[in-house]
Tab-separated table of C-alpha atoms in Angstrom:
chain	number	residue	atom	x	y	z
A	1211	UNK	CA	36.874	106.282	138.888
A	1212	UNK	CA	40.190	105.192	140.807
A	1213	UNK	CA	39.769	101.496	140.418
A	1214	UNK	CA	38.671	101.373	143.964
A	1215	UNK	CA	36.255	99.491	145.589
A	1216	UNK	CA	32.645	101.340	144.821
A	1217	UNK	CA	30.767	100.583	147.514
A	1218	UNK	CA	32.766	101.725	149.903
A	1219	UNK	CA	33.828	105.913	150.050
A	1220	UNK	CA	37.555	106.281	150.743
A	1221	UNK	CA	38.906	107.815	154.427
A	1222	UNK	CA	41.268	109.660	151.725
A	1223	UNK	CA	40.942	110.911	148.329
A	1224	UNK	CA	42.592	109.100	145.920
A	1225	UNK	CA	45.636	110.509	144.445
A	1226	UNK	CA	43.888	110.986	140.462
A	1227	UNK	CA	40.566	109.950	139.157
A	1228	UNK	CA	39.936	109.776	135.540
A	1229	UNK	CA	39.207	112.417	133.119
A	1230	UNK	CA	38.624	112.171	129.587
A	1231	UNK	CA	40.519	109.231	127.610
A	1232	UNK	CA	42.997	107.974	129.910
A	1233	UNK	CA	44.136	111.335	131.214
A	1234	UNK	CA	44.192	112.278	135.106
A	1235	UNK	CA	42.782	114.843	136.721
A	1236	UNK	CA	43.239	115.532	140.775
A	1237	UNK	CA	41.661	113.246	143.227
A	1238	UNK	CA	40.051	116.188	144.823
A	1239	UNK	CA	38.879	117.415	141.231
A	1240	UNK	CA	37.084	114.785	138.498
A	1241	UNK	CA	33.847	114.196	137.316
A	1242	UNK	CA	31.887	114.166	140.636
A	1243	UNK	CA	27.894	113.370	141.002
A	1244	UNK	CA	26.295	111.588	138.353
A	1245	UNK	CA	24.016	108.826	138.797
A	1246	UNK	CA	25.911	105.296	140.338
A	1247	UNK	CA	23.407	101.833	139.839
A	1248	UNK	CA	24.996	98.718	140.803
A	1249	UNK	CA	24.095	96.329	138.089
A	1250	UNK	CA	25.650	92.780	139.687
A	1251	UNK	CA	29.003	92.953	139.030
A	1252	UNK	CA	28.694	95.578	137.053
A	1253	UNK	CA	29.203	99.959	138.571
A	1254	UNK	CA	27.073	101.864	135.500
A	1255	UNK	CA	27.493	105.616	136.018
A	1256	UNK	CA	25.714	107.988	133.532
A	1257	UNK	CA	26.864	111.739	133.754
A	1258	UNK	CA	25.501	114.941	131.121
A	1259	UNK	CA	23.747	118.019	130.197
A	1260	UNK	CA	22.039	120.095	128.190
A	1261	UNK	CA	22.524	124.064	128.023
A	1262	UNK	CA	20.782	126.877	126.430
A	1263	UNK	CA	22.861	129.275	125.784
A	1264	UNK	CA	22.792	132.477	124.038
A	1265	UNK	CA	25.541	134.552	122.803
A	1266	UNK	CA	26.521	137.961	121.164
A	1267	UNK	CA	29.976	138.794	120.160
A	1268	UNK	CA	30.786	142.701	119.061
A	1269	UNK	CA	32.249	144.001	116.174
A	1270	UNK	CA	32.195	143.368	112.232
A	1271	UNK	CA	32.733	139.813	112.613
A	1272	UNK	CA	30.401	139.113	115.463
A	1273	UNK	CA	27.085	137.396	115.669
A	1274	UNK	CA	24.977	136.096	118.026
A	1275	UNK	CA	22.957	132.859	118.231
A	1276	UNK	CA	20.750	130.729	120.998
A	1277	UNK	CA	21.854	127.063	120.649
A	1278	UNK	CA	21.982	124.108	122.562
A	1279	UNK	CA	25.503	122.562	123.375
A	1280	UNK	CA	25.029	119.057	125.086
A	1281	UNK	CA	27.019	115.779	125.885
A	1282	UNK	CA	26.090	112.163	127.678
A	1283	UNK	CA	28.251	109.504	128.869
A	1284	UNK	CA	27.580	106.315	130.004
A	1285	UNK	CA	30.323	103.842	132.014
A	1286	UNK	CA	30.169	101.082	133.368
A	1287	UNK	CA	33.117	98.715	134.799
A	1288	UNK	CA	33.903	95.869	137.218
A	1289	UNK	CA	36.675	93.854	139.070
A	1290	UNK	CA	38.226	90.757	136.992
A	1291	UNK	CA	40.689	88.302	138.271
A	1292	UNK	CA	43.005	90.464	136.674
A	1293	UNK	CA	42.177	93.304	137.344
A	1294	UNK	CA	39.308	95.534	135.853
A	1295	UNK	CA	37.375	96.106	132.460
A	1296	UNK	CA	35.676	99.508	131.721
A	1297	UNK	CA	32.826	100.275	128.454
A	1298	UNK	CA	33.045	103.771	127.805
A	1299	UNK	CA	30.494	106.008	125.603
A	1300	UNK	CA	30.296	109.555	125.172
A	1301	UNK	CA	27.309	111.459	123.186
A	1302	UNK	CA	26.084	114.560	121.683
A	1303	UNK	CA	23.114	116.144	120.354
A	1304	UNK	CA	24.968	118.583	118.250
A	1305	UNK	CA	24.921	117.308	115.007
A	1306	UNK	CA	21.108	118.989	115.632
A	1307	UNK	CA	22.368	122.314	114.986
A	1308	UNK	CA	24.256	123.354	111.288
A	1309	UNK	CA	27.720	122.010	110.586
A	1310	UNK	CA	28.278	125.836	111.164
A	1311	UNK	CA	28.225	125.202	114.964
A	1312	UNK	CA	27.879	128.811	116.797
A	1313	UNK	CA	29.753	132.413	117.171
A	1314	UNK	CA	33.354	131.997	119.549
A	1315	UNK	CA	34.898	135.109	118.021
A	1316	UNK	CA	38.562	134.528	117.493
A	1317	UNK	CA	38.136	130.413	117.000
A	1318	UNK	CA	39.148	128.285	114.413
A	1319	UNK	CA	38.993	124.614	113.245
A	1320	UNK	CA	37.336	122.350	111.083
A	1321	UNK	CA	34.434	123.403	108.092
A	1322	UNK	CA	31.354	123.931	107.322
A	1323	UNK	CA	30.287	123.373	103.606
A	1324	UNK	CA	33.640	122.428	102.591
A	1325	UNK	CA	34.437	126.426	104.047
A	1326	UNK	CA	36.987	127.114	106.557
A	1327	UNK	CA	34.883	127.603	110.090
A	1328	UNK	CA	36.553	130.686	111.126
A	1329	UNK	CA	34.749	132.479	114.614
A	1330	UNK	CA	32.919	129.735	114.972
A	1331	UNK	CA	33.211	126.659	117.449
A	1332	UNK	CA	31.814	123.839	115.220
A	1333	UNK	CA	29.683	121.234	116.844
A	1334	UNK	CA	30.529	117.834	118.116
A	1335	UNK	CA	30.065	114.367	116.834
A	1336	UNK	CA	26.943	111.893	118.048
A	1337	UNK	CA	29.591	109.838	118.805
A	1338	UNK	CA	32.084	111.492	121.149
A	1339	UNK	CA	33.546	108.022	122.438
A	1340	UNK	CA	32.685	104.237	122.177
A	1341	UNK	CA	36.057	102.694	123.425
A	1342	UNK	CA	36.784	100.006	126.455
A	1343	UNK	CA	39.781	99.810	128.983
A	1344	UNK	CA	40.902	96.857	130.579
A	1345	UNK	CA	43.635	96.804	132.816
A	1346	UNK	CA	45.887	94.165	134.255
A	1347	UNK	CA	47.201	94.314	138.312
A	1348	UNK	CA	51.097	93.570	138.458
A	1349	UNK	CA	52.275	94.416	141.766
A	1350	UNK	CA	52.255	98.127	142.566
A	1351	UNK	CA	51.555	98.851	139.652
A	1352	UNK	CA	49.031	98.540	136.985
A	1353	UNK	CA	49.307	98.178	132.762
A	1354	UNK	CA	46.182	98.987	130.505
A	1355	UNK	CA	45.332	98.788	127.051
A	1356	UNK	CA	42.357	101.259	125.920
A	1357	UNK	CA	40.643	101.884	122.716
A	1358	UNK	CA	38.137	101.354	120.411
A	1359	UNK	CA	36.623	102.635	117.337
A	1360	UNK	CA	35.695	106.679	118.712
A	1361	UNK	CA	38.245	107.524	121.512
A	1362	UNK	CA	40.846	110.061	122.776
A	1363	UNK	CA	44.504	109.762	122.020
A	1364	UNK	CA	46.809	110.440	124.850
A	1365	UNK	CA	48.163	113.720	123.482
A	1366	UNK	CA	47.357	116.846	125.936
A	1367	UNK	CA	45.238	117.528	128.785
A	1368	UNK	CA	41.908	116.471	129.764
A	1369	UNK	CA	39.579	117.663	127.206
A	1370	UNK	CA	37.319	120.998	128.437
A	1371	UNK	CA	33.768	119.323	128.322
A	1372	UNK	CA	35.514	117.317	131.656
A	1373	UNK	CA	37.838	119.444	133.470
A	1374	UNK	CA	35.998	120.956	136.658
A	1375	UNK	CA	38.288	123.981	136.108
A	1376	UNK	CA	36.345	124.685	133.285
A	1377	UNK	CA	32.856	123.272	134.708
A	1378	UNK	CA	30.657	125.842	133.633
A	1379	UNK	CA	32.363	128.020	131.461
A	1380	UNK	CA	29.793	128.040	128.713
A	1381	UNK	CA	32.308	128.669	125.763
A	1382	UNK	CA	34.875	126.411	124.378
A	1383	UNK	CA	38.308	128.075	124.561
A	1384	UNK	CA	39.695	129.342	120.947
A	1385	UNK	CA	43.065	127.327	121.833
A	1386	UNK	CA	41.190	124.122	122.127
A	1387	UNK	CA	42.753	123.305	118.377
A	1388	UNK	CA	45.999	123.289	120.440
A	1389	UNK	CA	45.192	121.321	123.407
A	1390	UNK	CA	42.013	119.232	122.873
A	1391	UNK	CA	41.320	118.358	119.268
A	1392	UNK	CA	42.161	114.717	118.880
A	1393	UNK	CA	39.562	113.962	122.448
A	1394	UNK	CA	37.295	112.254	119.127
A	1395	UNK	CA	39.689	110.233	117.323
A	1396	UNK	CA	38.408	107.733	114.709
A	1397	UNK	CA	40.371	105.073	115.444
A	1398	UNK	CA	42.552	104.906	118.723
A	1399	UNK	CA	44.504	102.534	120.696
A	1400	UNK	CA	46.387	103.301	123.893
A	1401	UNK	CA	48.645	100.845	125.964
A	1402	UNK	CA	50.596	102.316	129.210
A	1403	UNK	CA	51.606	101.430	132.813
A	1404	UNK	CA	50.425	103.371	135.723
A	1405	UNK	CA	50.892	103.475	139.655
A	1406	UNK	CA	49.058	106.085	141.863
A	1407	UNK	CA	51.752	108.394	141.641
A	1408	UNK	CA	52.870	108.236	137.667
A	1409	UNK	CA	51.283	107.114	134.202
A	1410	UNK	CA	53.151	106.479	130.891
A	1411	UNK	CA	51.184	105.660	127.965
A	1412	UNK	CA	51.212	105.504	124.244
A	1413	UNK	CA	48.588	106.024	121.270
A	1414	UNK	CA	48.389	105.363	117.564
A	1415	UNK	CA	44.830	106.963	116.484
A	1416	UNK	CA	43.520	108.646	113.179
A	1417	UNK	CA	45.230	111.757	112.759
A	1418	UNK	CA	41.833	113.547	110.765
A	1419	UNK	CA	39.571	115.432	112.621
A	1420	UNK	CA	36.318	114.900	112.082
A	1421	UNK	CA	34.695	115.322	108.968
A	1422	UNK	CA	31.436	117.513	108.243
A	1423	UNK	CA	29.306	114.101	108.759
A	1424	UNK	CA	28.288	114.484	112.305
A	1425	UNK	CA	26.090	111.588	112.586
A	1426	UNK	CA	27.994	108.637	111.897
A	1427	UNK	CA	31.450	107.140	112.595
A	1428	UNK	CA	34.415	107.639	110.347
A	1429	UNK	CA	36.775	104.689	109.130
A	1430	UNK	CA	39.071	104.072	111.032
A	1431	UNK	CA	43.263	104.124	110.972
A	1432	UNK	CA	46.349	104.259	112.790
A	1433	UNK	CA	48.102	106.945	110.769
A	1434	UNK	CA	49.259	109.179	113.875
A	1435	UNK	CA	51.290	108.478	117.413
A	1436	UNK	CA	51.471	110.213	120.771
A	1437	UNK	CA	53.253	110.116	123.779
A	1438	UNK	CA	52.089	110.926	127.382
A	1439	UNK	CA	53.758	110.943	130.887
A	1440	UNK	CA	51.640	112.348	133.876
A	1441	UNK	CA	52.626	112.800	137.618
A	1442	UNK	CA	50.650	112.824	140.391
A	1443	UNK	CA	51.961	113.794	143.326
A	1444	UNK	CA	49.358	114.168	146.007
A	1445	UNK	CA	45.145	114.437	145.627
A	1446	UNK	CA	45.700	118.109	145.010
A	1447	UNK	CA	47.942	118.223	141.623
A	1448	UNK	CA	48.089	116.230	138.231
A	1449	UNK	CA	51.046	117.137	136.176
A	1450	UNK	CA	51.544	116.141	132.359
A	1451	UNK	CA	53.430	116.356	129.194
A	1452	UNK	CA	53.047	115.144	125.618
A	1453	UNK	CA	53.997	114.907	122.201
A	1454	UNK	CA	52.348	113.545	118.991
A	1455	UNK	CA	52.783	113.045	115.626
A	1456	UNK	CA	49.703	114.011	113.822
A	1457	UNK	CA	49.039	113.123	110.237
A	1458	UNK	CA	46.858	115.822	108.093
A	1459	UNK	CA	44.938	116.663	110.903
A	1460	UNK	CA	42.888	119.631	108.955
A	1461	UNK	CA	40.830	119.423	106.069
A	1462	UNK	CA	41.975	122.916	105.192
A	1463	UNK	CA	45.902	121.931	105.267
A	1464	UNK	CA	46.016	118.681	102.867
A	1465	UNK	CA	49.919	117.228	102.914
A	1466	UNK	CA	51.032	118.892	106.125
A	1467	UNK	CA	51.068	117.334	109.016
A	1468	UNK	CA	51.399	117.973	112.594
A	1469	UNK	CA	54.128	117.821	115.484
A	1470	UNK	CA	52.003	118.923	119.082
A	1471	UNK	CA	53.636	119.212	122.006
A	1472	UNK	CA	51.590	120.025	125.669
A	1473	UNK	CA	51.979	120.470	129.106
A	1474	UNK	CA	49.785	120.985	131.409
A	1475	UNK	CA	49.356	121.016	135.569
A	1476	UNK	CA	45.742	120.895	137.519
A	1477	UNK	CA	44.967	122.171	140.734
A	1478	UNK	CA	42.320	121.063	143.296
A	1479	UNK	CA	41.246	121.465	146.943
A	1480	UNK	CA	38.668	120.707	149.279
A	1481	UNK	CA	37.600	124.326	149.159
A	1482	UNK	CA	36.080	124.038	145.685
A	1483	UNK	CA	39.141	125.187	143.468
A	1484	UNK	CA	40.223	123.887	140.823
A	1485	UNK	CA	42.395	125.408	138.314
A	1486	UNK	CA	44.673	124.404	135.547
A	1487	UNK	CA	47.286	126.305	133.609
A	1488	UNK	CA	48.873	124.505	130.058
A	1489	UNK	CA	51.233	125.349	126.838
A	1490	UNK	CA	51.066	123.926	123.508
A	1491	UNK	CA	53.226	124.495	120.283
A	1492	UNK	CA	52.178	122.889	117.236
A	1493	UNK	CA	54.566	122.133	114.516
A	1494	UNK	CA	53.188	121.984	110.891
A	1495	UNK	CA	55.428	120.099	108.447
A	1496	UNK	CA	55.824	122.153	106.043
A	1497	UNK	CA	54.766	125.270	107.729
A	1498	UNK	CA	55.827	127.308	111.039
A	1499	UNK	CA	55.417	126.680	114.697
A	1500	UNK	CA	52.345	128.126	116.248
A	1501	UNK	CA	52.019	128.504	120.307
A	1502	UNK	CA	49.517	128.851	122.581
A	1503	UNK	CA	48.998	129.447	126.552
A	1504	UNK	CA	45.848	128.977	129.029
A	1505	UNK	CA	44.922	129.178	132.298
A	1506	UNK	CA	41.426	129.060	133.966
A	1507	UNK	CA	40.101	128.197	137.138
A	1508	UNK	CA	36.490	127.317	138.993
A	1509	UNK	CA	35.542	128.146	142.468
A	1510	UNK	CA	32.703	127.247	143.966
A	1511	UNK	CA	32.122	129.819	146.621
A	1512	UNK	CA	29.408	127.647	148.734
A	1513	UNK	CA	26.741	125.017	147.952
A	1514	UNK	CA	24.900	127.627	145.418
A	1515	UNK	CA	26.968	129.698	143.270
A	1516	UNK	CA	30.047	129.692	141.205
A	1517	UNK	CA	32.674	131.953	139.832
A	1518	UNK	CA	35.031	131.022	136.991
A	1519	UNK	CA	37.742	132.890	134.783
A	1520	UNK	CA	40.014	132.192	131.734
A	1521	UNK	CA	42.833	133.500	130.056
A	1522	UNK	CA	44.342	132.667	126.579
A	1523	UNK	CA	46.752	134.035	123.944
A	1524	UNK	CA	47.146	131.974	120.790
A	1525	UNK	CA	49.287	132.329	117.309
A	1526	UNK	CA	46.545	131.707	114.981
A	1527	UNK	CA	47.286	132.006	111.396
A	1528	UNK	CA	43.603	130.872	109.835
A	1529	UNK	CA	41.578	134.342	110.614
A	1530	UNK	CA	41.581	134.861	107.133
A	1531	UNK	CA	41.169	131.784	105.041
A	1532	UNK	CA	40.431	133.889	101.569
A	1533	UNK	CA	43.669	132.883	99.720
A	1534	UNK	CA	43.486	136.527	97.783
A	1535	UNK	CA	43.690	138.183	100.816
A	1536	UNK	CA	47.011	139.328	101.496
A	1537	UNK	CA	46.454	138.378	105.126
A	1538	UNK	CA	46.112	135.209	104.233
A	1539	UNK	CA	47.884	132.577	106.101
A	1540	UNK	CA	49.972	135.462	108.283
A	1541	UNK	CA	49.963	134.477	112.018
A	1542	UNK	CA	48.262	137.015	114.670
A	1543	UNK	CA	48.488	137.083	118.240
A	1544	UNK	CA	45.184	137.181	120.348
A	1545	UNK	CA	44.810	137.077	123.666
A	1546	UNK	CA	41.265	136.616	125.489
A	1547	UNK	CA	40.106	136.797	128.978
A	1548	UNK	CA	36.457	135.885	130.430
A	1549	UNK	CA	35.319	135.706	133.928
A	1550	UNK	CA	32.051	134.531	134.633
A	1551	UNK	CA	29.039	133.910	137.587
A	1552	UNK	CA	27.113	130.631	138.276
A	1553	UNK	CA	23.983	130.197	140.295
A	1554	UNK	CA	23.693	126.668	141.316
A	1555	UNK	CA	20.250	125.263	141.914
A	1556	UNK	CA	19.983	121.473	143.353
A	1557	UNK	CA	16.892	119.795	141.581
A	1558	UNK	CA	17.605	115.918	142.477
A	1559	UNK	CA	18.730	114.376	140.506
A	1560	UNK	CA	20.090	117.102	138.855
A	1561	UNK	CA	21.406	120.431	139.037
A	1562	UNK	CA	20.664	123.716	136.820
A	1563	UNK	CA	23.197	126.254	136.791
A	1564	UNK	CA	22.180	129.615	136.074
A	1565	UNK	CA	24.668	132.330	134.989
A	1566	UNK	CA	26.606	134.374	131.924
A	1567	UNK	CA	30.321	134.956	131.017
A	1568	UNK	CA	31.750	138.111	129.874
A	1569	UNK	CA	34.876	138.169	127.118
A	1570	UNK	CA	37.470	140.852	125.999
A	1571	UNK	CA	40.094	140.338	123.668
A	1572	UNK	CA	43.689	142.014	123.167
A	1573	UNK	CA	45.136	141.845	119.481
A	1574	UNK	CA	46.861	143.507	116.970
A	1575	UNK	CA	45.829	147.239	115.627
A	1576	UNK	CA	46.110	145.324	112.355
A	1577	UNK	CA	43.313	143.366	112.887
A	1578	UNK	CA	40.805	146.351	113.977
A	1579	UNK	CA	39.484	146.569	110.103
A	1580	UNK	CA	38.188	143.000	110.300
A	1581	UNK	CA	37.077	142.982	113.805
A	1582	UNK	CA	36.352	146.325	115.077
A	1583	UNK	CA	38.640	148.126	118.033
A	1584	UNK	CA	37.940	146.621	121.142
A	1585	UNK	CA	35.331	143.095	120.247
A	1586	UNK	CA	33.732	142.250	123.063
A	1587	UNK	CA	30.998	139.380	124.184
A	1588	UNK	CA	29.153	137.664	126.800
A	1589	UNK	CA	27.423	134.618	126.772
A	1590	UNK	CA	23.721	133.453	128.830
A	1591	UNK	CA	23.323	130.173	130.053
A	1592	UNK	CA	20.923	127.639	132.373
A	1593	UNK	CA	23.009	124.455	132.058
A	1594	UNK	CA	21.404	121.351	133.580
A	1595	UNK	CA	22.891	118.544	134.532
A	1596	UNK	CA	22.548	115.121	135.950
């Protein structure tokens, strides 16, 4: 989605397309296939999927479950005198399964019965975006207001659910509470300049995260600001840094807020790579600082299968959320890495991936009490997709 001209496929990739929000991802990267219906003036694309999944983590803390992650979105934008004005929405069937989402051993974020979720990835919201862009031609370059009552602020990289690199990696990373979290904001409005080459952009959104009500939308406010500045210099590489200001983003942290800062840079190629590697530190106020590092990459090897990895190491200090514990609120190191195998099977319109993930995880001897010596876990998937 490069503001081009639709109907017509460029000689050259353009230098970004779109991912999530208003962030960029590599020209030779994005959100390809999908289904495309010219409606008059109109482009509507419609992109999602649905995956069963099944997975068994290790150890005392480990569990398994077979569950049903999913997400739609529906676009559709057109030229203006101006320029160009783009609907956005973004859906999931989550909210089916329990506010306790499913097992990610080592993840933390949100609750679940007014309960800390703690090894758990907790399901998404029906509404995952309902948020418009318009954006204005001046010269060689371009300004653009987005937002709307669900959105994403521009504060990190592109979410997971949309980066190729992380395609069909059928678990959420446990540092996506660093990274990701505000990609459902109740309440968000970005304004910015771009040129092919550059973006600089602003937000005020709703600091909260989601509440445990999955199935409606939230009130909203402009309580929180971010900061974004992405570079692209060719098809092949998106680079981009940002900083926030994040009011009580966590139920389980009332009073303190939030200082993130990210960085991030994606890869791409015409050989089916794409890759990204990021850092984020969050700031609490009152509280410490708490890093986090990631890398991962996709390859598709030919037209039928897949191979992906990632690596992680986060400061988490919410493994143990009992206040009487006396590991309460003390920050641990842990480090996980996961390579997985995709079987790709082209059923127009769609496509069903086939394939599993395997996970280790390095952490402190201090920890093996609560989560056995060496926790291990794989996860089974057939994804399908539009």
């Amino acid at each position: 989605m490069n503001h081009g001209d639709h109907h017509t496929a460029p000689e050259t990739p353009p230098a970004y397309t779109v991912g999530s929000g208003t962030s960029r991802l590599p020209g030779l990267d994005g959100m390809h296939g999908g289904l495309h219906v010219n409606a008059g003036e109109w482009m509507v694309m419609a992109h999602g999927y649905v995956s069963a999944q099944y997975t068994d983590h290790s150890g005392p803390r480990g569990a398994d479950k077979l569950y049903a992650p999913s997400m739609a979105m529906v676009t559709a934008d057109r030229k203006t005198a101006f320029g160009s004005l783009q609907l956005r929405s973004m859906f999931s069937l989550d909210p089916l399964m329990s506010n306790r989402g499913y097992p990610n051993l080592f993840a933390t974020g949100e609750t679940a019965g007014g309960e800390p979720l703690v090894d758990r990835q907790h399901p998404h919201d029906l509404f995952m975006e309902l948020a418009a862009r318009v954006d204005f031609d001046i010269g060689a370059a371009n300004a653009f207001i987005y937002g709307g009552p669900v959105g994403e602020s521009a504060l990190g990289p592109t979410a997971f659910m949309m980066r190729r690199s992380a395609r069909y990696n059928p678990e959420p990373p446990i540092s996506h509470h660093w990274f990701d979290s505000t990609h459902i904001t109740y309440g968000v409005v970005t304004t910015g300049v771009a040129a092919a080459e550059w973006q600089l952009e602003a937000s005020a959104f709703r600091g909260a995260e989601p509440d445990e009500q999955r199935w409606d939308i939230e009130t909203p406010r402009f309580d929180s600001w971010s900061v974004r500045a992405s570079w692209t210099p060719s098809p092949n590489w998106v680079f981009q840094t940002s900083y926030g200001h994040i009011n009580e983003p966590e139920a389980i942290h009332p009073g303190q807020d939030e200082r993130r800062f990210t960085a991030s840079a994606h890869y791409a190629n015409a050989n089916g790579i794409s890759a990204m590697a990021a850092f984020s530190s969050k700031d609490r106020e009152p509280g410490r600082t708490l890093t986090a590092w990631l890398a991962e990459a996709n390859w598709d090897v030919d037209a039928a299968n897949s191979v992906f990895m990632r690596a992680e190491s986060v400061a988490n200090d919410e493994l143990f959320p009992d206040h009487d514990d006396p590991r309460h609120d003390q920050p641990y190191r842990v480090s996980k890495i996961q390579a997985g195998y995709a079987r790709r099977l082209n059923i127009e319109p769609f496509e069903l991936a086939l394939g599993g993930s395997i996970s280790a995880y390095i952490k402190p001897a201090s920890l093996d009490q609560a989560y056995g010596e060496s926790p291990w876990g794989y996860t089974l998937f057939a994804r399908l997709s539009l």
